[in-house]
C-alpha cells in the first residue's frame, strides 16, 4: 500500500505533467551544442539557473576552470575553451539526519549535424507521445526531470532531512568530462548521485568505456591518369576494413566478462565512426585521393586499463601493416582526438541500487532491469571520487542522430520515480 506521501507525489506529477513537458520544450528550443573545443551552453544554463531561482533555490554559476586544482588533476583533459560555458549547481541543505544526494546532468548536446531532420532540431516538435529535438533524449529530458524535482519540493513544501544538490554541467560530449570533474573539485559531493542519462528506464550502475583513434592512410599520388603501379588509399582502406573483424574478434575474446553486461551478445563492439577522403561534388576535380582518414571507436569493459587497451591495438595494427607491407609505403599516422574514457561500475550489491529499485518498483509496479549502459559517459568521475552513482532516465531513441526524440509518458514515469527516490533517500523531515 502506498504511503500518504507517495500518493501526494503521484498526484503532483500527474497534475503537473504539462509543466514537465514545457521545461523540456524550453530546453530543446535553446541550442547548447558542444563543438569541442568550444561550446554554446551559456543561454541554456541561464534558463536552468532562472528556473532554479524561481523555485527558491540558490544557483551557483562557475567556470569549470574555477575548480581548485582542476588543471593539475590527472582526469583533466586540456585544450578546452570554457568561455561563456558555466556549470550551474544549487544545494539545499537538509534539516539533518538524512543521506545526501546529487542529481546531475549535462546540458551540452552534440551538434544538430548535416543530416536532414523531419522537423527543425530546435523546434521541440511533439507528435503523439514523442518530443523531437537535438538533446531531447540525450539528455535535456534528464535536466528537465531534475528541475521538475526542484520545483516539486518547493511547491509541496517538502523539507528534506539530507542535503540535495542539483547540477547542470557543460562539456560532457566528445569526451569532455571536465565539467563533471569540476563539480566534484568545487565540493559538490554526497552520499550518492543519480545522473539522469537516458537509460531507457533501466537502473544502470555501470558504464562501458571507450577508445577513439583516428588513422590517416596516405599513398603517393600521381593523378587519375597516371599509369603508376602501387596501392592507393582506396586499396589500403579495403585491406584495413577486411582485417578489422579480426581485431573485433580478439577484443571479444580478451575483454574481461562483467556481470552488468550479460544482456549483450557482443559487449565490446568495434565501430568505424567516420571515413573521409575528399570533398564531394563537381566543385572538386575527380582524382585519386592522396589521403584517407578513418575514425575507429571501440568499447571497453569496467576494469580495463588504457595502457592495456592501447597495447593490444598497436600490436594488432603493427601486425596488420607487416602483413601488407607492400601496400603501405607510407606508415599511417595514429591520433587520439579525445580522452580515454574508462568503464566503471558499482558492485552489484551496492545499497544505492537496492534503494533505487525499491522506489522505482513502488511507482512502476515492477522492478526495472539492472544492467550497464551501452556507452561511455561521465559517471566514472563520480565513482573515482567514491560517490556511489547510477544512471536513470526515460525511453527514447536517435541520440546523436537526426530526429532524436524522447517518449513523454516515459519521461513522466521516470521523473516520478526520481522524485520518490529523492524523498526516500534523503528523508522528508517532519
PDB file of C-alpha atoms in Angstrom, residues 25 45 48 57 79-80 103 119 136 146 154 163 269 282 293 298 313-314 349 353 372 426:
ATOM      1  CA  UNK A  25      10.452  22.073 -24.688  1.00  0.00           C
ATOM      2  CA  UNK A  45      22.448  27.375 -18.417  1.00  0.00           C
ATOM      3  CA  UNK A  48      18.470  26.364 -15.763  1.00  0.00           C
ATOM      4  CA  UNK A  57      16.825  27.536  -4.888  1.00  0.00           C
ATOM      5  CA  UNK A  79      42.687  22.213 -24.658  1.00  0.00           C
ATOM      6  CA  UNK A  80      39.027  23.012 -23.997  1.00  0.00           C
ATOM      7  CA  UNK A 103      21.081  14.938  -9.184  1.00  0.00           C
ATOM      8  CA  UNK A 119      11.406  18.968 -38.195  1.00  0.00           C
ATOM      9  CA  UNK A 136      15.560  15.836 -26.226  1.00  0.00           C
ATOM     10  CA  UNK A 146      15.861  17.355 -12.212  1.00  0.00           C
ATOM     11  CA  UNK A 154       9.264  23.759  -3.165  1.00  0.00           C
ATOM     12  CA  UNK A 163      21.260  17.699   1.584  1.00  0.00           C
ATOM     13  CA  UNK A 269      31.998  -3.819 -30.236  1.00  0.00           C
ATOM     14  CA  UNK A 282      31.719  18.847 -59.040  1.00  0.00           C
ATOM     15  CA  UNK A 293      41.071   9.302 -42.656  1.00  0.00           C
ATOM     16  CA  UNK A 298      35.787   0.558 -29.630  1.00  0.00           C
ATOM     17  CA  UNK A 313      45.530  -2.227 -30.611  1.00  0.00           C
ATOM     18  CA  UNK A 314      49.076  -1.184 -31.520  1.00  0.00           C
ATOM     19  CA  UNK A 349      25.106  -5.385  -4.068  1.00  0.00           C
ATOM     20  CA  UNK A 353      20.927   0.022  -6.320  1.00  0.00           C
ATOM     21  CA  UNK A 372      25.239  -1.475 -17.526  1.00  0.00           C
ATOM     22  CA  UNK A 426      17.224  11.935   1.738  1.00  0.00           C
TER      23      UNK A 426
END
